PDB file of C-alpha atoms in Angstrom:
ATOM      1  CA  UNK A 150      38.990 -37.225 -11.101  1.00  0.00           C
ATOM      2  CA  UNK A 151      42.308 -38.711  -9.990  1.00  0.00           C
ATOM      3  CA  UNK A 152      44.764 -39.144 -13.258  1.00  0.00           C
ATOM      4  CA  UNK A 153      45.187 -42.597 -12.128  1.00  0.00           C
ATOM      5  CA  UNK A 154      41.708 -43.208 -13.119  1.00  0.00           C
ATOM      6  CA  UNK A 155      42.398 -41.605 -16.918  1.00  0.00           C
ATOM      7  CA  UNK A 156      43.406 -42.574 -20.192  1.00  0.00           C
ATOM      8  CA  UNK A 157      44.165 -40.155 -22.294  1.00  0.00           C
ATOM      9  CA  UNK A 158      44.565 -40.206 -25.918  1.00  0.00           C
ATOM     10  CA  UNK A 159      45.759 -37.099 -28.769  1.00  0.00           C
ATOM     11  CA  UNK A 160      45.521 -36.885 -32.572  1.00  0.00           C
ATOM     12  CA  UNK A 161      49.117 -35.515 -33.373  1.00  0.00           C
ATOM     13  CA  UNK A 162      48.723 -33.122 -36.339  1.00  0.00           C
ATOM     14  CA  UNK A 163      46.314 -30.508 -35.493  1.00  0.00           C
ATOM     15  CA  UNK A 164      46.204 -30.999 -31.920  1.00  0.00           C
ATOM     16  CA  UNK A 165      49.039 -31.835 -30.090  1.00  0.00           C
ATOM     17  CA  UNK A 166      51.309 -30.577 -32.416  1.00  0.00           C
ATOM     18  CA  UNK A 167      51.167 -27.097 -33.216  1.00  0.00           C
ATOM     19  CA  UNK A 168      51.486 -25.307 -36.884  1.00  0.00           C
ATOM     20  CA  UNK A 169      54.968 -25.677 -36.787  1.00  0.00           C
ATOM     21  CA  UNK A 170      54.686 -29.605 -36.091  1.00  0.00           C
ATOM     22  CA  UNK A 171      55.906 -29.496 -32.812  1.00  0.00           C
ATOM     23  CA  UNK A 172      55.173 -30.544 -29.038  1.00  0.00           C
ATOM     24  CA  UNK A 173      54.889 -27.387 -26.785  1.00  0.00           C
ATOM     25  CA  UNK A 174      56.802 -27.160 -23.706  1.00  0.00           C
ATOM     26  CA  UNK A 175      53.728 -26.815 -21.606  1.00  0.00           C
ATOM     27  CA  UNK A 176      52.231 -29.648 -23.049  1.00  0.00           C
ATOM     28  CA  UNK A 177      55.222 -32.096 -22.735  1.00  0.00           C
ATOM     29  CA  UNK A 178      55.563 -31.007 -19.274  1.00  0.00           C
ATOM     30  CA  UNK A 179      51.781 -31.398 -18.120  1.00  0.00           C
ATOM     31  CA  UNK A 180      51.810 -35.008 -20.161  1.00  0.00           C
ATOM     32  CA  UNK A 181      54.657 -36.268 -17.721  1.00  0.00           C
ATOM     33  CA  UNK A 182      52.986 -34.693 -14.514  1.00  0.00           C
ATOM     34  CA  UNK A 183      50.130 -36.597 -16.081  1.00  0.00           C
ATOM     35  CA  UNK A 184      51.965 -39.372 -16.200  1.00  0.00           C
ATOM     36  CA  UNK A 185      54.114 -39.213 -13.053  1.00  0.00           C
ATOM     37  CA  UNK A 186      50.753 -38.965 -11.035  1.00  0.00           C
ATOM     38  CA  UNK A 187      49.203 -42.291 -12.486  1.00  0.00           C
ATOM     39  CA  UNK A 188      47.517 -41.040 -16.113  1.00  0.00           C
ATOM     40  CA  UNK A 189      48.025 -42.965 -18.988  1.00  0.00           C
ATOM     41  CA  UNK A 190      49.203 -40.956 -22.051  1.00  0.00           C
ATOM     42  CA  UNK A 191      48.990 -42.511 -25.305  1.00  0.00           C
ATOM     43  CA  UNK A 192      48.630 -40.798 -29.201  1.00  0.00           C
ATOM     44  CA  UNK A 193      46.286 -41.452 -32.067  1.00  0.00           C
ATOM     45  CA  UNK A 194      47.454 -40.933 -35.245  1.00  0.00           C
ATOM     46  CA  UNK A 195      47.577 -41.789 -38.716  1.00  0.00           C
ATOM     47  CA  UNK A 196      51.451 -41.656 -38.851  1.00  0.00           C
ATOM     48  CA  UNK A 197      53.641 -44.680 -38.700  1.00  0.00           C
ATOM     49  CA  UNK A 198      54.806 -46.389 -35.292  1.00  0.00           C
ATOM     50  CA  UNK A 199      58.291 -45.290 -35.713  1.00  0.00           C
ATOM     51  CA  UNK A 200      57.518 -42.011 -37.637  1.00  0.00           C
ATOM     52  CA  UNK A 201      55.196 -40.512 -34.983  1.00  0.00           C
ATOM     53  CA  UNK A 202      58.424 -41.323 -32.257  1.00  0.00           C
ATOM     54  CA  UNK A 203      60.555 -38.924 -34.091  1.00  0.00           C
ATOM     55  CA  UNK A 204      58.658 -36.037 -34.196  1.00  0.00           C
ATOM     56  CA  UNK A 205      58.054 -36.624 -30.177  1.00  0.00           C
ATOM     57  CA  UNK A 206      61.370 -35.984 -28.897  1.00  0.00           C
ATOM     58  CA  UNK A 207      61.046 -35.677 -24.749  1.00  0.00           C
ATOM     59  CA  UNK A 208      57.237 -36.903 -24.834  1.00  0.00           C
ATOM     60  CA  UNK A 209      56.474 -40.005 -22.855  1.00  0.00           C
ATOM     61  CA  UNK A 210      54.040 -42.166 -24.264  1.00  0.00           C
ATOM     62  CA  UNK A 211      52.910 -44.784 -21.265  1.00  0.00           C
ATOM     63  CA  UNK A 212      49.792 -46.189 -23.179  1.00  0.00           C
ATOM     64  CA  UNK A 213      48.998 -48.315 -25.818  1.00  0.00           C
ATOM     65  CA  UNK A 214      48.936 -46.258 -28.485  1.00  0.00           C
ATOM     66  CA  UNK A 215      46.384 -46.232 -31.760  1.00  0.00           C
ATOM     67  CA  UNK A 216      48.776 -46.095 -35.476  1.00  0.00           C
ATOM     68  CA  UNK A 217      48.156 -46.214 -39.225  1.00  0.00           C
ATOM     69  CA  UNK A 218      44.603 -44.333 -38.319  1.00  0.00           C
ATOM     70  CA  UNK A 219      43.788 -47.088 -36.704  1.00  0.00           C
ATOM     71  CA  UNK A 220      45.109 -50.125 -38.725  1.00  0.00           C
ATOM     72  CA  UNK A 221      46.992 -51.137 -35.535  1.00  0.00           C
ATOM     73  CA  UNK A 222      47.633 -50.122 -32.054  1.00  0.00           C
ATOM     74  CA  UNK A 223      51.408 -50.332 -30.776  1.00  0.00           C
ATOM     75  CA  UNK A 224      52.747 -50.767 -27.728  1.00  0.00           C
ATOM     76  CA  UNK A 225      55.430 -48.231 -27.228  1.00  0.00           C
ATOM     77  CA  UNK A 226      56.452 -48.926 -23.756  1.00  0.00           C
ATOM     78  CA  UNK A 227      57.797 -52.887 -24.867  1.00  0.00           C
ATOM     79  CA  UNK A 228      58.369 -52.016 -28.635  1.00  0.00           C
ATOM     80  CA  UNK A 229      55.869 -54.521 -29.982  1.00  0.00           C
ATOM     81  CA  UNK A 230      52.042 -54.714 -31.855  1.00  0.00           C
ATOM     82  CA  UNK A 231      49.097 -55.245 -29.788  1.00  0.00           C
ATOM     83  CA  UNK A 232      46.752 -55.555 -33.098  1.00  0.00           C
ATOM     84  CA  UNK A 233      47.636 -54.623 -37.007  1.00  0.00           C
ATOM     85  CA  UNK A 234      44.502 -55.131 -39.460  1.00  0.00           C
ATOM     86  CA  UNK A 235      45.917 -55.602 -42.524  1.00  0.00           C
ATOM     87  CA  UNK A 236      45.166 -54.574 -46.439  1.00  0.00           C
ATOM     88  CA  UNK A 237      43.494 -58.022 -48.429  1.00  0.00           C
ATOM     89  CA  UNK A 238      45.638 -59.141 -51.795  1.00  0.00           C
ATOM     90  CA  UNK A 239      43.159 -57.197 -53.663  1.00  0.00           C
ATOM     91  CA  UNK A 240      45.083 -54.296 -53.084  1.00  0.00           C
ATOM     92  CA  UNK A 241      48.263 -55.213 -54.841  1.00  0.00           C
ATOM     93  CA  UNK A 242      46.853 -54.889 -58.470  1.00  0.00           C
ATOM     94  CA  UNK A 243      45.324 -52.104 -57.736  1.00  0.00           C
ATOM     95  CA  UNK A 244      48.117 -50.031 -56.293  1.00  0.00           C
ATOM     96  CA  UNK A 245      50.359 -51.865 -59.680  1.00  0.00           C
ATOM     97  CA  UNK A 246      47.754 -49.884 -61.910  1.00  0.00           C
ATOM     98  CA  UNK A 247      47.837 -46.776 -59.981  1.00  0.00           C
ATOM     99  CA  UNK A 248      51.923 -47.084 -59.868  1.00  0.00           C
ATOM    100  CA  UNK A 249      51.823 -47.114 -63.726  1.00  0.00           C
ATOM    101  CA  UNK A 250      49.218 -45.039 -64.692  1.00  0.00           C
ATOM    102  CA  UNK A 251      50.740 -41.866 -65.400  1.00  0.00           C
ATOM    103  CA  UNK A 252      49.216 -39.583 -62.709  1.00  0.00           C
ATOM    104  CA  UNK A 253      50.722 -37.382 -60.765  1.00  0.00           C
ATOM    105  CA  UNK A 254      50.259 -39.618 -57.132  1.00  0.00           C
ATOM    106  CA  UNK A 255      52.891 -40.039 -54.549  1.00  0.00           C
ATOM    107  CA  UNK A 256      51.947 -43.565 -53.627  1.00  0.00           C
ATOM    108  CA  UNK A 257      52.364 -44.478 -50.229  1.00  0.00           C
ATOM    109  CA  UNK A 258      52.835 -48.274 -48.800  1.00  0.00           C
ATOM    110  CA  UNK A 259      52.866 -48.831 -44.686  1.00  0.00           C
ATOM    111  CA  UNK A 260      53.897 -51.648 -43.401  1.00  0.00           C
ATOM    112  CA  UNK A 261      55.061 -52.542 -39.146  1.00  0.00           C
ATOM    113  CA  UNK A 262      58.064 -50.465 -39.632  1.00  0.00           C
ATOM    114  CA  UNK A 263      58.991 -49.010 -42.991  1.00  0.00           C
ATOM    115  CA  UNK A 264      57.479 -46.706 -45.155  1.00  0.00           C
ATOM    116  CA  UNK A 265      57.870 -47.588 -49.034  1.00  0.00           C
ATOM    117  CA  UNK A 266      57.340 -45.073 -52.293  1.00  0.00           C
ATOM    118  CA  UNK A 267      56.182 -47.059 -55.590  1.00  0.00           C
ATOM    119  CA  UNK A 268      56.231 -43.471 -56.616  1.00  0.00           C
ATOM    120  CA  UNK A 269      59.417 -42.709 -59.080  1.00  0.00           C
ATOM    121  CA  UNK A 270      61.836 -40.919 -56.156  1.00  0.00           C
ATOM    122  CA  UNK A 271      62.131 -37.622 -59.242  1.00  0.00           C
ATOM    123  CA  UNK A 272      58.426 -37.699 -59.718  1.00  0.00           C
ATOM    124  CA  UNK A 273      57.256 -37.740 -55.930  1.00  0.00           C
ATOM    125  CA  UNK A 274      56.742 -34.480 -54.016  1.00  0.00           C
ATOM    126  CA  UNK A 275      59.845 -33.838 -52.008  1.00  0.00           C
ATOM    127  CA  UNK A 276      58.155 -31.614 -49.085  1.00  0.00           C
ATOM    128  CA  UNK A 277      55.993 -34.880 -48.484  1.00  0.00           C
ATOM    129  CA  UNK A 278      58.953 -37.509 -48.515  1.00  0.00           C
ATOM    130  CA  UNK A 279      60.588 -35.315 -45.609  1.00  0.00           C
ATOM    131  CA  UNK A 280      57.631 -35.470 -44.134  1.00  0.00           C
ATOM    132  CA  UNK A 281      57.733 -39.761 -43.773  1.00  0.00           C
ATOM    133  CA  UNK A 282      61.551 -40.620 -43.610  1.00  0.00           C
ATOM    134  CA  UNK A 283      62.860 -42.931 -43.053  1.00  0.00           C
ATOM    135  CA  UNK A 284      60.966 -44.409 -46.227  1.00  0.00           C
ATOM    136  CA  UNK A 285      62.292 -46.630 -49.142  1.00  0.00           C
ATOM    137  CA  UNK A 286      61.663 -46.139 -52.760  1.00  0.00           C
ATOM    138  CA  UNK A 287      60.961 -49.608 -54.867  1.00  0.00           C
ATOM    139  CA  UNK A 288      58.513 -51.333 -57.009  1.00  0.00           C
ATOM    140  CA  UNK A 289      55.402 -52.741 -56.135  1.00  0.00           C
ATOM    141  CA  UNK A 290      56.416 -55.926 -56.948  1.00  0.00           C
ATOM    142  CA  UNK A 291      58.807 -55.646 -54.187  1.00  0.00           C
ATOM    143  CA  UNK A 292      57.139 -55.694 -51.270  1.00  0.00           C
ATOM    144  CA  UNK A 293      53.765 -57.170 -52.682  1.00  0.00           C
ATOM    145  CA  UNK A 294      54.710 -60.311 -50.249  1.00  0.00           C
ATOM    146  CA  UNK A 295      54.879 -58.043 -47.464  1.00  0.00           C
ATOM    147  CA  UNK A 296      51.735 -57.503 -44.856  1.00  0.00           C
ATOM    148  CA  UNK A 297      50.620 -53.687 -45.865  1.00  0.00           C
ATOM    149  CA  UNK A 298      48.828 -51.947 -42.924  1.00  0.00           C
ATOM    150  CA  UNK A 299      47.474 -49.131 -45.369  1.00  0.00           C
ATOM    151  CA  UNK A 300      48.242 -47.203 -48.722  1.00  0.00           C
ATOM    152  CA  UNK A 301      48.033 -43.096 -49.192  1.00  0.00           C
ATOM    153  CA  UNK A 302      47.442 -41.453 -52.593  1.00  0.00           C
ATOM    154  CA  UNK A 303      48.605 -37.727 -52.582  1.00  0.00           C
ATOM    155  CA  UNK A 304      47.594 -35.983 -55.296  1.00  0.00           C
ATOM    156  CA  UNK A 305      45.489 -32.937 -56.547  1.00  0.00           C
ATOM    157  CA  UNK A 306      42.049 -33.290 -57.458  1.00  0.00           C
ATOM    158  CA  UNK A 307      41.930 -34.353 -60.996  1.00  0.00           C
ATOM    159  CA  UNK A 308      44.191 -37.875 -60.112  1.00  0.00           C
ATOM    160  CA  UNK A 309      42.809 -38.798 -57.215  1.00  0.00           C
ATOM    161  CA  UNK A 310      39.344 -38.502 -58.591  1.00  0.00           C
ATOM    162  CA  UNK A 311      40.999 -41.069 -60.739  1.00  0.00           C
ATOM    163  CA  UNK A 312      42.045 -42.992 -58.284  1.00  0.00           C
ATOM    164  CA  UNK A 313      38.462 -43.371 -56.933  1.00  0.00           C
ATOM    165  CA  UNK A 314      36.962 -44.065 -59.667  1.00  0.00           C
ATOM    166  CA  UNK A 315      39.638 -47.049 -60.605  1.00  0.00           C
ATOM    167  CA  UNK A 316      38.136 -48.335 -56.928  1.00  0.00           C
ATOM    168  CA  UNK A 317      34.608 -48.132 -58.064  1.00  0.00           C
ATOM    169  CA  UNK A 318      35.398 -49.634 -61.804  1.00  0.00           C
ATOM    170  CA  UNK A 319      37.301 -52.931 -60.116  1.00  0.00           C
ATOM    171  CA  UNK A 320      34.025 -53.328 -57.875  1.00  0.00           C
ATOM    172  CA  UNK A 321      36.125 -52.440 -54.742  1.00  0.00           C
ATOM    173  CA  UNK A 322      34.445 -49.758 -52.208  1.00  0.00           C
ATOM    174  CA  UNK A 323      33.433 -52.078 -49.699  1.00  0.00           C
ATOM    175  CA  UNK A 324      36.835 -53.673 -49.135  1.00  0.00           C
ATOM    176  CA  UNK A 325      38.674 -50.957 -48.022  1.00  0.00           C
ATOM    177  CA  UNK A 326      37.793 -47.631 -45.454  1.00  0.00           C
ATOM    178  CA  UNK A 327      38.569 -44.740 -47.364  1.00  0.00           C
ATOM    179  CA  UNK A 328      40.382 -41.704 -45.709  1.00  0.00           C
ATOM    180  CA  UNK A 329      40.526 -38.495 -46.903  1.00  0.00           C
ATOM    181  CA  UNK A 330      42.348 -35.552 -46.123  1.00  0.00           C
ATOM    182  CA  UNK A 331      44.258 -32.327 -47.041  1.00  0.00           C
ATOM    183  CA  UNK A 332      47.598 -31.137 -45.841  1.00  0.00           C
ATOM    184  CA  UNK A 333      49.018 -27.528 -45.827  1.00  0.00           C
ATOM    185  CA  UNK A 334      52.897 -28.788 -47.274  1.00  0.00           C
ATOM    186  CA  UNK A 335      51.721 -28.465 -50.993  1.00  0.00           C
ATOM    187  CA  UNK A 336      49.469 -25.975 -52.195  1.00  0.00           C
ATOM    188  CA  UNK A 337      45.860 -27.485 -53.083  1.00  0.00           C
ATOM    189  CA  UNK A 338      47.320 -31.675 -52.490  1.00  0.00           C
ATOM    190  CA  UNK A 339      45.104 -33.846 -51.038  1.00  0.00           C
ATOM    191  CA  UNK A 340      45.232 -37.152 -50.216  1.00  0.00           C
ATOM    192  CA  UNK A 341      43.231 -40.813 -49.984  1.00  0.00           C
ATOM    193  CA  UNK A 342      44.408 -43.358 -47.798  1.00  0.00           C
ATOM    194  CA  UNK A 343      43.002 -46.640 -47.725  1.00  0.00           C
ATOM    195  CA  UNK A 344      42.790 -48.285 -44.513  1.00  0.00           C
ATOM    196  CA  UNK A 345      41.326 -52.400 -44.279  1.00  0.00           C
ATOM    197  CA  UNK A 346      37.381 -52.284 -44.129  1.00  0.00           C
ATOM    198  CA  UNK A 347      36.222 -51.692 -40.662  1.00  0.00           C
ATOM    199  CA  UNK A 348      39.311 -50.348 -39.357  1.00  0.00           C
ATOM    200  CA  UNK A 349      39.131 -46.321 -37.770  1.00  0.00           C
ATOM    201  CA  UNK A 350      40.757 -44.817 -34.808  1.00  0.00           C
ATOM    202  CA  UNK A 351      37.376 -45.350 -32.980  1.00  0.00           C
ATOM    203  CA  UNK A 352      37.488 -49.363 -33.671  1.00  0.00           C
ATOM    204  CA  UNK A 353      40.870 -49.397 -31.593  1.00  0.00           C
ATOM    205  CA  UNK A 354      39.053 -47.574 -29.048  1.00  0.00           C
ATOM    206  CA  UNK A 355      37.173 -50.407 -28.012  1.00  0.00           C
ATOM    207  CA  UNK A 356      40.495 -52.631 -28.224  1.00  0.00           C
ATOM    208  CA  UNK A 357      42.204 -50.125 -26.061  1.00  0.00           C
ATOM    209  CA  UNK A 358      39.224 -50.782 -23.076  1.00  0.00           C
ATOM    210  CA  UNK A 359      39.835 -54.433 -22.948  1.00  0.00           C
ATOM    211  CA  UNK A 360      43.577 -54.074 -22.021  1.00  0.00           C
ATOM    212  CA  UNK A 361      44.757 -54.596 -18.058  1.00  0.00           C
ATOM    213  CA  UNK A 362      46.728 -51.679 -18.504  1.00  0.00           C
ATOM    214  CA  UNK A 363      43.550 -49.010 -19.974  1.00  0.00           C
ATOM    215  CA  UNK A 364      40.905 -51.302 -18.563  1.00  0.00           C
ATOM    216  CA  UNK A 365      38.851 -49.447 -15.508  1.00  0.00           C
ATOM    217  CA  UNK A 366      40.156 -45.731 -16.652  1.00  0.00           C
ATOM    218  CA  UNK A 367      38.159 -43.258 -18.378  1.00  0.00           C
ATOM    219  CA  UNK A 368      39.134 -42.594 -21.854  1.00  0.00           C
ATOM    220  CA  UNK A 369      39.985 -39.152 -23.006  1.00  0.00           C
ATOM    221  CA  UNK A 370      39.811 -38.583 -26.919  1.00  0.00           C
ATOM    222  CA  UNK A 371      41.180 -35.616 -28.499  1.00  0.00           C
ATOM    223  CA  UNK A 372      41.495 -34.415 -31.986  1.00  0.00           C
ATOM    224  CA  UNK A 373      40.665 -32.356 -34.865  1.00  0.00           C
ATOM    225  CA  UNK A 374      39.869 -33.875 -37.924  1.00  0.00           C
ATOM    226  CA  UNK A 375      37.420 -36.274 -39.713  1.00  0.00           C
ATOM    227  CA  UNK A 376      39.796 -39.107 -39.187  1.00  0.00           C
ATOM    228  CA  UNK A 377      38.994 -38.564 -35.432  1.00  0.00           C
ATOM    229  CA  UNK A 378      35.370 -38.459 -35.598  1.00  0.00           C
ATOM    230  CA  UNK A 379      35.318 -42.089 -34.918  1.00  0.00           C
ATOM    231  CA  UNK A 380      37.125 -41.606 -31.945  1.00  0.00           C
ATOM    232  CA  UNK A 381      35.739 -39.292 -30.629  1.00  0.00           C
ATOM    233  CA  UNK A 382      31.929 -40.495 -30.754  1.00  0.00           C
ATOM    234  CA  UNK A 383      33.415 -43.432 -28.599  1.00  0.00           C
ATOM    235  CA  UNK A 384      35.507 -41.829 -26.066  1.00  0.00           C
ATOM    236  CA  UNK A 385      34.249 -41.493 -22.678  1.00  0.00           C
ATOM    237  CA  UNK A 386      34.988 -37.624 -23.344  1.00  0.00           C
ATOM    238  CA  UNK A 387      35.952 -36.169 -26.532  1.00  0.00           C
ATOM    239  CA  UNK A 388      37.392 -32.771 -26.844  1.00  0.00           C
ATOM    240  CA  UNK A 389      38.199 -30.882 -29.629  1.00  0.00           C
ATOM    241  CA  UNK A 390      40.795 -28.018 -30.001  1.00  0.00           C
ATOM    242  CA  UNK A 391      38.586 -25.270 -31.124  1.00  0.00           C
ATOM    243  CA  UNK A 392      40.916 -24.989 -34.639  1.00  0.00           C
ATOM    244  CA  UNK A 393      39.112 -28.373 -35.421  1.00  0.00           C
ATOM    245  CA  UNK A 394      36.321 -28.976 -38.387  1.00  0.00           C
ATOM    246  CA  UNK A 395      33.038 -27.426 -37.471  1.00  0.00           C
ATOM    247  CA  UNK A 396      31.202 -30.827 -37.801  1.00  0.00           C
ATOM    248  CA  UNK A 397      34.026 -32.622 -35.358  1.00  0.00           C
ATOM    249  CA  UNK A 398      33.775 -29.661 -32.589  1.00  0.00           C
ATOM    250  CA  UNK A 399      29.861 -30.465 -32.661  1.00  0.00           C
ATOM    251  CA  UNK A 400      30.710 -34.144 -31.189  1.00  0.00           C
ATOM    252  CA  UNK A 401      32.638 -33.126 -28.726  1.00  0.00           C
ATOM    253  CA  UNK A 402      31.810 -32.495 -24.659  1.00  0.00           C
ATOM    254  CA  UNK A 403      34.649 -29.869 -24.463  1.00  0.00           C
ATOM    255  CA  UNK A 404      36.264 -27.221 -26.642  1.00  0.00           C
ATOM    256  CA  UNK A 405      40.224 -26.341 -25.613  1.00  0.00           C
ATOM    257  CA  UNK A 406      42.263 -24.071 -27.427  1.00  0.00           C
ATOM    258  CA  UNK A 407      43.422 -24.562 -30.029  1.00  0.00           C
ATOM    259  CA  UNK A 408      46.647 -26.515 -31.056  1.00  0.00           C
ATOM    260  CA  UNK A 409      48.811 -23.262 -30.743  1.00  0.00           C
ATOM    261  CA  UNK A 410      47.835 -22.692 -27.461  1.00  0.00           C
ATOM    262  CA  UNK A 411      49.202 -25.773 -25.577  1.00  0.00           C
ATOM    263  CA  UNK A 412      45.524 -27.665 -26.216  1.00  0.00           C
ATOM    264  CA  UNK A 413      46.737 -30.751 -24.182  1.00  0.00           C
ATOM    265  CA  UNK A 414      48.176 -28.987 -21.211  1.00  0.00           C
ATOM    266  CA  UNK A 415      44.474 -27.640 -21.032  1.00  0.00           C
ATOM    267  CA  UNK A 416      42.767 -30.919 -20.545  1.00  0.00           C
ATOM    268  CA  UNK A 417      45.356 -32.209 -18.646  1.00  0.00           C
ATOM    269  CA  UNK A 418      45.084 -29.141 -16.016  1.00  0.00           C
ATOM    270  CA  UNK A 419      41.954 -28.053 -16.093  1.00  0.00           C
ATOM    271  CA  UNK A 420      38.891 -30.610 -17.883  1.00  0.00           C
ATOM    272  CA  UNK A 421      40.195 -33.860 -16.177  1.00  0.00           C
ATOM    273  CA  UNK A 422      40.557 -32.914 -12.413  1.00  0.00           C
ATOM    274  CA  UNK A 423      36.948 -31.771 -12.637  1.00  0.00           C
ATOM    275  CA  UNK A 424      35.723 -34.691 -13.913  1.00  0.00           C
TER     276      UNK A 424
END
């Protein structure tokens, strides 16, 4: 296959990113021969718009690209939103009765371009602020007029059991997609995010095909997680770096290696050529 004829399309954490949370030299220097010969490169990711660009100094990102885990897909290339699903008002009083409940939650509120913490700045884990700034810390009641693209609980186990359970008690599982996940900067945190119902990474898929700019191209998922599974079952290929979940690996058509080992440059130089 000719890279003008591909699309291709990386989870960040876990996969193009290695455990140090940065982009490889080989891979940002296959992505712009990619590019440079007619691919389109673009990232899937549960990060922010503007917080993914910061932690991709010297990669070029040429495609529509899918954000928020899929609560919108942004446009890098002319700075603007090509869709953004957002939260219903039934999540404001919830998130107000998480925000004073007592737990131990770093509260999380996404909206087009800022990240907000109704989390008490001394009471929220400090590792995981670094992780999203620029982000603003404020009341719920501040922004509650704003469009909010999702919401993450981090916690350990105990609190956001909680949290789910406050969902179930206000009658509220089917209004939201519910994301979980774990992340090595805390020792045994894990998180919920809540996304609007029907909203993945593999839902923008299908948005991505019906642009003029992806339409006609094969599309090339990769990732490593359970927030990618979606993804991947509708990618025209889905590939997995072999650090990836057991249970995502088995959906994939290829195995690279893994996301210390330039996993990008791989399918760049060797899967798509011999498609």
């Amino acid at each position: 296959m000719k890279y003008r004829d591909a699309a291709l399309f990386s989870d960040l954490d876990g996969t193009l990113f290695n455990c140090r949370g940065e982009v490889s030299a080989a891979n940002r220097n296959a992505i712009e021969s990619f590019i440079a010969k007619g691919g389109m490169f673009g990232i899937a990711t549960g990060r922010a718009s503007q917080n993914a660009l910061q932690h991709l100094p010297g990669v070029n990102i040429n495609a529509p690209s899918i954000v928020f885990n899929g609560a919108a897909v942004y446009d890098y290339a002319n700075k603007r939103y090509i869709l953004e699903n957002h939260l219903g008002a039934e999540s404001v009083p919830l998130i107000k009765e998480l925000a004073e409940c007592g737990r131990r939650l770093d509260i999380q509120i996404y909206t087009e371009y800022e990240i907000f913490y109704v989390t008490p700045e001394e009471r929220s884990y400090e590792p995981f602020v670094d992780m999203h700034r620029p982000c603003t810390f404020c009341k719920v009641e501040d922004i509650e007029d704003r469009p909010w693209l999702k919401t993450l609980f981090l916690g350990a186990e105990e609190d956001l059991g909680y949290a789910g359970e406050l969902i179930a008690q206000r009658g509220l599982e089917d209004k939201f997609d519910i994301v979980r996940g774990t992340t090595d900067i805390l020792p045994d945190a894990k998180y919920i995010e809540l996304l609007p119902h029907g909203t993945n990474k593999g839902s923008c898929v299908e948005v991505l095909r019906t642009l003029p700019s992806v339409s006609g191209r094969v599309i090339i998922c990769v990732g490593d997680y359970w927030n990618d599974l979606e993804m991947l079952q509708r990618a025209d290929v889905a590939c997995v770096p072999r650090n990836g979940a057991e249970e995502i690996k088995a959906v994939a058509r290829y195995i690279t290696p893994d996301n210390n080992h330039d996993a990008i440059a791989y399918i760049i130089e060797n899967i798509i050529p011999g498609l």
